[in-house]
Amino acid sequence: NIRLVNINLNLTGGDYLSFKKFLDRLEKNMRLLDVVSIDFSASSAQGTDYSLVLMTYYLISPDTAYENN
């Protein structure tokens, strides 16, 4: 059984190139992470605000899956 985990992540500051570098690190992460959505705005006094929705997956062992059903 494969289960999903949704992650909502809000970041503030940095420039566009730093954000691209962050996304590149997510892409190369050993754990599979899907970027579902990205929103950003430059209205913050600290710089750009980024909002990401990510999804990752995990596998439940057959013993655990049986216990949860």
PDB file of N, CA, C and O in Angstrom:
ATOM      1  N   ASN A   1       0.828  -1.192   0.000  1.00  0.00           N
ATOM      2  CA  ASN A   1       0.000   0.000   0.000  1.00  0.00           C
ATOM      3  C   ASN A   1       0.864   1.244   0.000  1.00  0.00           C
ATOM      4  O   ASN A   1       1.773   1.381   0.810  1.00  0.00           O
ATOM      5  N   ILE A   2       0.539   2.162  -0.853  1.00  0.00           N
ATOM      6  CA  ILE A   2       1.250   3.437  -0.922  1.00  0.00           C
ATOM      7  C   ILE A   2       0.350   4.513  -0.330  1.00  0.00           C
ATOM      8  O   ILE A   2      -0.825   4.608  -0.669  1.00  0.00           O
ATOM      9  N   ARG A   3       0.918   5.298   0.558  1.00  0.00           N
ATOM     10  CA  ARG A   3       0.189   6.405   1.180  1.00  0.00           C
ATOM     11  C   ARG A   3       0.803   7.721   0.734  1.00  0.00           C
ATOM     12  O   ARG A   3       1.974   7.796   0.377  1.00  0.00           O
ATOM     13  N   LEU A   4      -0.009   8.775   0.789  1.00  0.00           N
ATOM     14  CA  LEU A   4       0.421  10.112   0.378  1.00  0.00           C
ATOM     15  C   LEU A   4       0.535  11.021   1.591  1.00  0.00           C
ATOM     16  O   LEU A   4      -0.234  10.907   2.535  1.00  0.00           O
ATOM     17  N   VAL A   5       1.486  11.945   1.525  1.00  0.00           N
ATOM     18  CA  VAL A   5       1.624  12.986   2.537  1.00  0.00           C
ATOM     19  C   VAL A   5       1.677  14.325   1.807  1.00  0.00           C
ATOM     20  O   VAL A   5       2.511  14.517   0.914  1.00  0.00           O
ATOM     21  N   ASN A   6       0.769  15.232   2.153  1.00  0.00           N
ATOM     22  CA  ASN A   6       0.779  16.581   1.595  1.00  0.00           C
ATOM     23  C   ASN A   6       1.572  17.487   2.518  1.00  0.00           C
ATOM     24  O   ASN A   6       1.433  17.419   3.736  1.00  0.00           O
ATOM     25  N   ILE A   7       2.391  18.346   1.933  1.00  0.00           N
ATOM     26  CA  ILE A   7       3.221  19.276   2.694  1.00  0.00           C
ATOM     27  C   ILE A   7       2.945  20.684   2.187  1.00  0.00           C
ATOM     28  O   ILE A   7       3.062  20.951   0.987  1.00  0.00           O
ATOM     29  N   ASN A   8       2.553  21.576   3.085  1.00  0.00           N
ATOM     30  CA  ASN A   8       2.389  22.997   2.758  1.00  0.00           C
ATOM     31  C   ASN A   8       3.576  23.728   3.348  1.00  0.00           C
ATOM     32  O   ASN A   8       3.832  23.635   4.552  1.00  0.00           O
ATOM     33  N   LEU A   9       4.306  24.466   2.524  1.00  0.00           N
ATOM     34  CA  LEU A   9       5.541  25.103   2.936  1.00  0.00           C
ATOM     35  C   LEU A   9       5.502  26.572   2.551  1.00  0.00           C
ATOM     36  O   LEU A   9       5.249  26.914   1.394  1.00  0.00           O
ATOM     37  N   ASN A  10       5.715  27.447   3.539  1.00  0.00           N
ATOM     38  CA  ASN A  10       5.769  28.886   3.296  1.00  0.00           C
ATOM     39  C   ASN A  10       7.173  29.379   3.603  1.00  0.00           C
ATOM     40  O   ASN A  10       7.713  29.103   4.676  1.00  0.00           O
ATOM     41  N   LEU A  11       7.760  30.098   2.653  1.00  0.00           N
ATOM     42  CA  LEU A  11       9.120  30.625   2.787  1.00  0.00           C
ATOM     43  C   LEU A  11       9.095  32.123   2.526  1.00  0.00           C
ATOM     44  O   LEU A  11       8.312  32.606   1.703  1.00  0.00           O
ATOM     45  N   THR A  12       9.985  32.847   3.204  1.00  0.00           N
ATOM     46  CA  THR A  12      10.090  34.289   3.004  1.00  0.00           C
ATOM     47  C   THR A  12      11.546  34.667   2.811  1.00  0.00           C
ATOM     48  O   THR A  12      12.421  34.157   3.515  1.00  0.00           O
ATOM     49  N   GLY A  13      11.793  35.568   1.859  1.00  0.00           N
ATOM     50  CA  GLY A  13      13.131  36.084   1.637  1.00  0.00           C
ATOM     51  C   GLY A  13      13.820  35.405   0.478  1.00  0.00           C
ATOM     52  O   GLY A  13      13.294  34.500  -0.153  1.00  0.00           O
ATOM     53  N   GLY A  14      15.015  35.861   0.216  1.00  0.00           N
ATOM     54  CA  GLY A  14      15.780  35.290  -0.889  1.00  0.00           C
ATOM     55  C   GLY A  14      15.344  35.866  -2.223  1.00  0.00           C
ATOM     56  O   GLY A  14      14.327  36.521  -2.340  1.00  0.00           O
ATOM     57  N   ASP A  15      16.143  35.581  -3.222  1.00  0.00           N
ATOM     58  CA  ASP A  15      15.822  36.044  -4.565  1.00  0.00           C
ATOM     59  C   ASP A  15      15.421  34.857  -5.437  1.00  0.00           C
ATOM     60  O   ASP A  15      15.393  33.715  -4.987  1.00  0.00           O
ATOM     61  N   TYR A  16      15.106  35.148  -6.671  1.00  0.00           N
ATOM     62  CA  TYR A  16      14.616  34.117  -7.582  1.00  0.00           C
ATOM     63  C   TYR A  16      15.647  33.014  -7.801  1.00  0.00           C
ATOM     64  O   TYR A  16      15.312  31.825  -7.817  1.00  0.00           O
ATOM     65  N   LEU A  17      16.916  33.384  -7.942  1.00  0.00           N
ATOM     66  CA  LEU A  17      17.954  32.371  -8.176  1.00  0.00           C
ATOM     67  C   LEU A  17      18.114  31.449  -6.966  1.00  0.00           C
ATOM     68  O   LEU A  17      18.308  30.241  -7.123  1.00  0.00           O
ATOM     69  N   SER A  18      18.001  31.988  -5.765  1.00  0.00           N
ATOM     70  CA  SER A  18      18.058  31.156  -4.560  1.00  0.00           C
ATOM     71  C   SER A  18      16.876  30.189  -4.518  1.00  0.00           C
ATOM     72  O   SER A  18      17.014  29.029  -4.130  1.00  0.00           O
ATOM     73  N   PHE A  19      15.706  30.676  -4.915  1.00  0.00           N
ATOM     74  CA  PHE A  19      14.523  29.813  -4.932  1.00  0.00           C
ATOM     75  C   PHE A  19      14.681  28.696  -5.959  1.00  0.00           C
ATOM     76  O   PHE A  19      14.332  27.547  -5.695  1.00  0.00           O
ATOM     77  N   LYS A  20      15.234  29.026  -7.131  1.00  0.00           N
ATOM     78  CA  LYS A  20      15.477  27.992  -8.144  1.00  0.00           C
ATOM     79  C   LYS A  20      16.467  26.946  -7.627  1.00  0.00           C
ATOM     80  O   LYS A  20      16.303  25.744  -7.873  1.00  0.00           O
ATOM     81  N   LYS A  21      17.475  27.390  -6.895  1.00  0.00           N
ATOM     82  CA  LYS A  21      18.448  26.468  -6.306  1.00  0.00           C
ATOM     83  C   LYS A  21      17.770  25.550  -5.279  1.00  0.00           C
ATOM     84  O   LYS A  21      18.041  24.352  -5.223  1.00  0.00           O
ATOM     85  N   PHE A  22      16.858  26.117  -4.491  1.00  0.00           N
ATOM     86  CA  PHE A  22      16.093  25.327  -3.533  1.00  0.00           C
ATOM     87  C   PHE A  22      15.264  24.263  -4.252  1.00  0.00           C
ATOM     88  O   PHE A  22      15.243  23.093  -3.850  1.00  0.00           O
ATOM     89  N   LEU A  23      14.581  24.654  -5.334  1.00  0.00           N
ATOM     90  CA  LEU A  23      13.782  23.687  -6.102  1.00  0.00           C
ATOM     91  C   LEU A  23      14.663  22.600  -6.708  1.00  0.00           C
ATOM     92  O   LEU A  23      14.274  21.427  -6.760  1.00  0.00           O
ATOM     93  N   ASP A  24      15.852  22.975  -7.149  1.00  0.00           N
ATOM     94  CA  ASP A  24      16.786  21.995  -7.698  1.00  0.00           C
ATOM     95  C   ASP A  24      17.184  20.974  -6.631  1.00  0.00           C
ATOM     96  O   ASP A  24      17.260  19.777  -6.906  1.00  0.00           O
ATOM     97  N   ARG A  25      17.398  21.433  -5.413  1.00  0.00           N
ATOM     98  CA  ARG A  25      17.734  20.514  -4.315  1.00  0.00           C
ATOM     99  C   ARG A  25      16.568  19.588  -3.993  1.00  0.00           C
ATOM    100  O   ARG A  25      16.768  18.415  -3.680  1.00  0.00           O
ATOM    101  N   LEU A  26      15.345  20.120  -4.064  1.00  0.00           N
ATOM    102  CA  LEU A  26      14.172  19.255  -3.866  1.00  0.00           C
ATOM    103  C   LEU A  26      14.122  18.167  -4.928  1.00  0.00           C
ATOM    104  O   LEU A  26      13.830  17.010  -4.650  1.00  0.00           O
ATOM    105  N   GLU A  27      14.402  18.558  -6.161  1.00  0.00           N
ATOM    106  CA  GLU A  27      14.352  17.616  -7.277  1.00  0.00           C
ATOM    107  C   GLU A  27      15.377  16.495  -7.105  1.00  0.00           C
ATOM    108  O   GLU A  27      15.112  15.341  -7.453  1.00  0.00           O
ATOM    109  N   LYS A  28      16.542  16.819  -6.551  1.00  0.00           N
ATOM    110  CA  LYS A  28      17.611  15.830  -6.408  1.00  0.00           C
ATOM    111  C   LYS A  28      17.576  15.094  -5.071  1.00  0.00           C
ATOM    112  O   LYS A  28      18.418  14.242  -4.825  1.00  0.00           O
ATOM    113  N   ASN A  29      16.589  15.410  -4.232  1.00  0.00           N
ATOM    114  CA  ASN A  29      16.453  14.762  -2.936  1.00  0.00           C
ATOM    115  C   ASN A  29      16.187  13.270  -3.131  1.00  0.00           C
ATOM    116  O   ASN A  29      15.522  12.865  -4.075  1.00  0.00           O
ATOM    117  N   MET A  30      16.711  12.454  -2.233  1.00  0.00           N
ATOM    118  CA  MET A  30      16.500  11.005  -2.327  1.00  0.00           C
ATOM    119  C   MET A  30      15.021  10.634  -2.162  1.00  0.00           C
ATOM    120  O   MET A  30      14.543   9.690  -2.763  1.00  0.00           O
ATOM    121  N   ARG A  31      14.313  11.355  -1.336  1.00  0.00           N
ATOM    122  CA  ARG A  31      12.881  11.096  -1.161  1.00  0.00           C
ATOM    123  C   ARG A  31      12.123  11.747  -2.316  1.00  0.00           C
ATOM    124  O   ARG A  31      12.384  12.891  -2.672  1.00  0.00           O
ATOM    125  N   LEU A  32      11.187  11.011  -2.871  1.00  0.00           N
ATOM    126  CA  LEU A  32      10.392  11.522  -3.980  1.00  0.00           C
ATOM    127  C   LEU A  32       9.457  12.619  -3.484  1.00  0.00           C
ATOM    128  O   LEU A  32       8.652  12.400  -2.585  1.00  0.00           O
ATOM    129  N   LEU A  33       9.597  13.801  -4.050  1.00  0.00           N
ATOM    130  CA  LEU A  33       8.734  14.932  -3.733  1.00  0.00           C
ATOM    131  C   LEU A  33       8.180  15.494  -5.030  1.00  0.00           C
ATOM    132  O   LEU A  33       8.938  15.841  -5.938  1.00  0.00           O
ATOM    133  N   ASP A  34       6.867  15.577  -5.117  1.00  0.00           N
ATOM    134  CA  ASP A  34       6.223  16.211  -6.266  1.00  0.00           C
ATOM    135  C   ASP A  34       5.820  17.621  -5.864  1.00  0.00           C
ATOM    136  O   ASP A  34       5.192  17.824  -4.817  1.00  0.00           O
ATOM    137  N   VAL A  35       6.179  18.591  -6.682  1.00  0.00           N
ATOM    138  CA  VAL A  35       5.726  19.964  -6.462  1.00  0.00           C
ATOM    139  C   VAL A  35       4.352  20.080  -7.110  1.00  0.00           C
ATOM    140  O   VAL A  35       4.213  19.960  -8.325  1.00  0.00           O
ATOM    141  N   VAL A  36       3.336  20.288  -6.279  1.00  0.00           N
ATOM    142  CA  VAL A  36       1.956  20.371  -6.761  1.00  0.00           C
ATOM    143  C   VAL A  36       1.642  21.794  -7.207  1.00  0.00           C
ATOM    144  O   VAL A  36       1.039  22.008  -8.257  1.00  0.00           O
ATOM    145  N   SER A  37       2.070  22.781  -6.405  1.00  0.00           N
ATOM    146  CA  SER A  37       1.829  24.174  -6.787  1.00  0.00           C
ATOM    147  C   SER A  37       2.866  25.089  -6.146  1.00  0.00           C
ATOM    148  O   SER A  37       3.441  24.760  -5.113  1.00  0.00           O
ATOM    149  N   ILE A  38       3.064  26.229  -6.798  1.00  0.00           N
ATOM    150  CA  ILE A  38       3.960  27.278  -6.308  1.00  0.00           C
ATOM    151  C   ILE A  38       3.250  28.615  -6.494  1.00  0.00           C
ATOM    152  O   ILE A  38       2.731  28.903  -7.575  1.00  0.00           O
ATOM    153  N   ASP A  39       3.211  29.413  -5.437  1.00  0.00           N
ATOM    154  CA  ASP A  39       2.723  30.788  -5.512  1.00  0.00           C
ATOM    155  C   ASP A  39       3.799  31.689  -4.918  1.00  0.00           C
ATOM    156  O   ASP A  39       4.489  31.285  -3.983  1.00  0.00           O
ATOM    157  N   PHE A  40       3.933  32.886  -5.445  1.00  0.00           N
ATOM    158  CA  PHE A  40       4.901  33.821  -4.871  1.00  0.00           C
ATOM    159  C   PHE A  40       4.434  35.249  -5.072  1.00  0.00           C
ATOM    160  O   PHE A  40       3.660  35.552  -5.976  1.00  0.00           O
ATOM    161  N   SER A  41       4.899  36.111  -4.176  1.00  0.00           N
ATOM    162  CA  SER A  41       4.607  37.537  -4.291  1.00  0.00           C
ATOM    163  C   SER A  41       5.780  38.312  -3.701  1.00  0.00           C
ATOM    164  O   SER A  41       6.456  37.835  -2.796  1.00  0.00           O
ATOM    165  N   ALA A  42       5.997  39.494  -4.200  1.00  0.00           N
ATOM    166  CA  ALA A  42       7.113  40.333  -3.757  1.00  0.00           C
ATOM    167  C   ALA A  42       6.624  41.435  -2.823  1.00  0.00           C
ATOM    168  O   ALA A  42       7.277  42.453  -2.666  1.00  0.00           O
ATOM    169  N   SER A  43       5.509  41.234  -2.162  1.00  0.00           N
ATOM    170  CA  SER A  43       4.918  42.294  -1.351  1.00  0.00           C
ATOM    171  C   SER A  43       5.465  42.359   0.072  1.00  0.00           C
ATOM    172  O   SER A  43       5.211  43.308   0.786  1.00  0.00           O
ATOM    173  N   SER A  44       6.202  41.367   0.505  1.00  0.00           N
ATOM    174  CA  SER A  44       6.707  41.333   1.866  1.00  0.00           C
ATOM    175  C   SER A  44       7.865  42.314   2.055  1.00  0.00           C
ATOM    176  O   SER A  44       8.674  42.516   1.158  1.00  0.00           O
ATOM    177  N   ALA A  45       7.961  42.889   3.258  1.00  0.00           N
ATOM    178  CA  ALA A  45       9.082  43.789   3.568  1.00  0.00           C
ATOM    179  C   ALA A  45      10.401  43.028   3.608  1.00  0.00           C
ATOM    180  O   ALA A  45      11.458  43.591   3.382  1.00  0.00           O
ATOM    181  N   GLN A  46      10.357  41.716   3.886  1.00  0.00           N
ATOM    182  CA  GLN A  46      11.561  40.887   3.950  1.00  0.00           C
ATOM    183  C   GLN A  46      11.974  40.352   2.578  1.00  0.00           C
ATOM    184  O   GLN A  46      12.968  39.663   2.457  1.00  0.00           O
ATOM    185  N   GLY A  47      11.206  40.598   1.568  1.00  0.00           N
ATOM    186  CA  GLY A  47      11.509  40.086   0.232  1.00  0.00           C
ATOM    187  C   GLY A  47      10.334  39.291  -0.308  1.00  0.00           C
ATOM    188  O   GLY A  47       9.191  39.551   0.022  1.00  0.00           O
ATOM    189  N   THR A  48      10.625  38.319  -1.105  1.00  0.00           N
ATOM    190  CA  THR A  48       9.596  37.531  -1.764  1.00  0.00           C
ATOM    191  C   THR A  48       9.037  36.477  -0.824  1.00  0.00           C
ATOM    192  O   THR A  48       9.763  35.846  -0.073  1.00  0.00           O
ATOM    193  N   ASP A  49       7.717  36.308  -0.861  1.00  0.00           N
ATOM    194  CA  ASP A  49       7.039  35.239  -0.126  1.00  0.00           C
ATOM    195  C   ASP A  49       6.740  34.109  -1.100  1.00  0.00           C
ATOM    196  O   ASP A  49       6.210  34.349  -2.189  1.00  0.00           O
ATOM    197  N   TYR A  50       7.105  32.887  -0.722  1.00  0.00           N
ATOM    198  CA  TYR A  50       6.850  31.709  -1.543  1.00  0.00           C
ATOM    199  C   TYR A  50       5.945  30.764  -0.780  1.00  0.00           C
ATOM    200  O   TYR A  50       6.106  30.573   0.417  1.00  0.00           O
ATOM    201  N   SER A  51       5.005  30.177  -1.471  1.00  0.00           N
ATOM    202  CA  SER A  51       4.113  29.182  -0.890  1.00  0.00           C
ATOM    203  C   SER A  51       4.131  27.961  -1.805  1.00  0.00           C
ATOM    204  O   SER A  51       3.827  28.071  -2.991  1.00  0.00           O
ATOM    205  N   LEU A  52       4.514  26.817  -1.245  1.00  0.00           N
ATOM    206  CA  LEU A  52       4.597  25.584  -2.027  1.00  0.00           C
ATOM    207  C   LEU A  52       3.685  24.531  -1.434  1.00  0.00           C
ATOM    208  O   LEU A  52       3.527  24.447  -0.218  1.00  0.00           O
ATOM    209  N   VAL A  53       3.111  23.736  -2.306  1.00  0.00           N
ATOM    210  CA  VAL A  53       2.407  22.526  -1.893  1.00  0.00           C
ATOM    211  C   VAL A  53       3.177  21.371  -2.516  1.00  0.00           C
ATOM    212  O   VAL A  53       3.384  21.328  -3.731  1.00  0.00           O
ATOM    213  N   LEU A  54       3.641  20.466  -1.664  1.00  0.00           N
ATOM    214  CA  LEU A  54       4.420  19.307  -2.093  1.00  0.00           C
ATOM    215  C   LEU A  54       3.660  18.046  -1.729  1.00  0.00           C
ATOM    216  O   LEU A  54       2.828  18.043  -0.822  1.00  0.00           O
ATOM    217  N   MET A  55       3.968  16.964  -2.418  1.00  0.00           N
ATOM    218  CA  MET A  55       3.394  15.667  -2.105  1.00  0.00           C
ATOM    219  C   MET A  55       4.520  14.646  -2.097  1.00  0.00           C
ATOM    220  O   MET A  55       5.392  14.664  -2.961  1.00  0.00           O
ATOM    221  N   THR A  56       4.516  13.792  -1.092  1.00  0.00           N
ATOM    222  CA  THR A  56       5.476  12.701  -1.037  1.00  0.00           C
ATOM    223  C   THR A  56       4.727  11.410  -0.730  1.00  0.00           C
ATOM    224  O   THR A  56       3.542  11.438  -0.415  1.00  0.00           O
ATOM    225  N   TYR A  57       5.411  10.328  -0.828  1.00  0.00           N
ATOM    226  CA  TYR A  57       4.786   9.018  -0.739  1.00  0.00           C
ATOM    227  C   TYR A  57       5.561   8.135   0.230  1.00  0.00           C
ATOM    228  O   TYR A  57       6.754   8.316   0.416  1.00  0.00           O
ATOM    229  N   TYR A  58       4.866   7.197   0.827  1.00  0.00           N
ATOM    230  CA  TYR A  58       5.557   6.185   1.626  1.00  0.00           C
ATOM    231  C   TYR A  58       4.827   4.864   1.473  1.00  0.00           C
ATOM    232  O   TYR A  58       3.635   4.813   1.173  1.00  0.00           O
ATOM    233  N   LEU A  59       5.575   3.813   1.684  1.00  0.00           N
ATOM    234  CA  LEU A  59       5.068   2.455   1.513  1.00  0.00           C
ATOM    235  C   LEU A  59       4.789   1.861   2.879  1.00  0.00           C
ATOM    236  O   LEU A  59       5.637   1.916   3.773  1.00  0.00           O
ATOM    237  N   ILE A  60       3.608   1.304   3.043  1.00  0.00           N
ATOM    238  CA  ILE A  60       3.250   0.623   4.282  1.00  0.00           C
ATOM    239  C   ILE A  60       3.564  -0.855   4.107  1.00  0.00           C
ATOM    240  O   ILE A  60       3.210  -1.461   3.093  1.00  0.00           O
ATOM    241  N   SER A  61       4.213  -1.415   5.114  1.00  0.00           N
ATOM    242  CA  SER A  61       4.510  -2.843   5.045  1.00  0.00           C
ATOM    243  C   SER A  61       3.200  -3.642   5.083  1.00  0.00           C
ATOM    244  O   SER A  61       2.203  -3.169   5.631  1.00  0.00           O
ATOM    245  N   PRO A  62       3.178  -4.828   4.503  1.00  0.00           N
ATOM    246  CA  PRO A  62       1.938  -5.630   4.482  1.00  0.00           C
ATOM    247  C   PRO A  62       1.373  -5.881   5.890  1.00  0.00           C
ATOM    248  O   PRO A  62       0.168  -5.862   6.065  1.00  0.00           O
ATOM    249  N   ASP A  63       2.226  -6.064   6.895  1.00  0.00           N
ATOM    250  CA  ASP A  63       1.742  -6.291   8.261  1.00  0.00           C
ATOM    251  C   ASP A  63       1.019  -5.066   8.793  1.00  0.00           C
ATOM    252  O   ASP A  63      -0.052  -5.182   9.387  1.00  0.00           O
ATOM    253  N   THR A  64       1.575  -3.895   8.567  1.00  0.00           N
ATOM    254  CA  THR A  64       0.963  -2.651   9.041  1.00  0.00           C
ATOM    255  C   THR A  64      -0.328  -2.385   8.287  1.00  0.00           C
ATOM    256  O   THR A  64      -1.306  -1.950   8.877  1.00  0.00           O
ATOM    257  N   ALA A  65      -0.345  -2.622   6.991  1.00  0.00           N
ATOM    258  CA  ALA A  65      -1.546  -2.392   6.185  1.00  0.00           C
ATOM    259  C   ALA A  65      -2.684  -3.274   6.680  1.00  0.00           C
ATOM    260  O   ALA A  65      -3.834  -2.849   6.751  1.00  0.00           O
ATOM    261  N   TYR A  66      -2.386  -4.502   7.052  1.00  0.00           N
ATOM    262  CA  TYR A  66      -3.410  -5.418   7.542  1.00  0.00           C
ATOM    263  C   TYR A  66      -3.976  -4.940   8.854  1.00  0.00           C
ATOM    264  O   TYR A  66      -5.176  -4.978   9.094  1.00  0.00           O
ATOM    265  N   GLU A  67      -3.123  -4.385   9.738  1.00  0.00           N
ATOM    266  CA  GLU A  67      -3.571  -3.901  11.033  1.00  0.00           C
ATOM    267  C   GLU A  67      -4.460  -2.676  10.909  1.00  0.00           C
ATOM    268  O   GLU A  67      -5.354  -2.473  11.719  1.00  0.00           O
ATOM    269  N   ASN A  68      -4.231  -1.845   9.891  1.00  0.00           N
ATOM    270  CA  ASN A  68      -4.992  -0.609   9.735  1.00  0.00           C
ATOM    271  C   ASN A  68      -6.325  -0.792   9.028  1.00  0.00           C
ATOM    272  O   ASN A  68      -7.113   0.120   8.955  1.00  0.00           O
ATOM    273  N   ASN A  69      -6.580  -1.958   8.463  1.00  0.00           N
ATOM    274  CA  ASN A  69      -7.840  -2.188   7.741  1.00  0.00           C
ATOM    275  C   ASN A  69      -8.875  -2.865   8.589  1.00  0.00           C
ATOM    276  O   ASN A  69      -8.781  -3.431   9.529  1.00  0.00           O
TER     277      ASN A  69
END
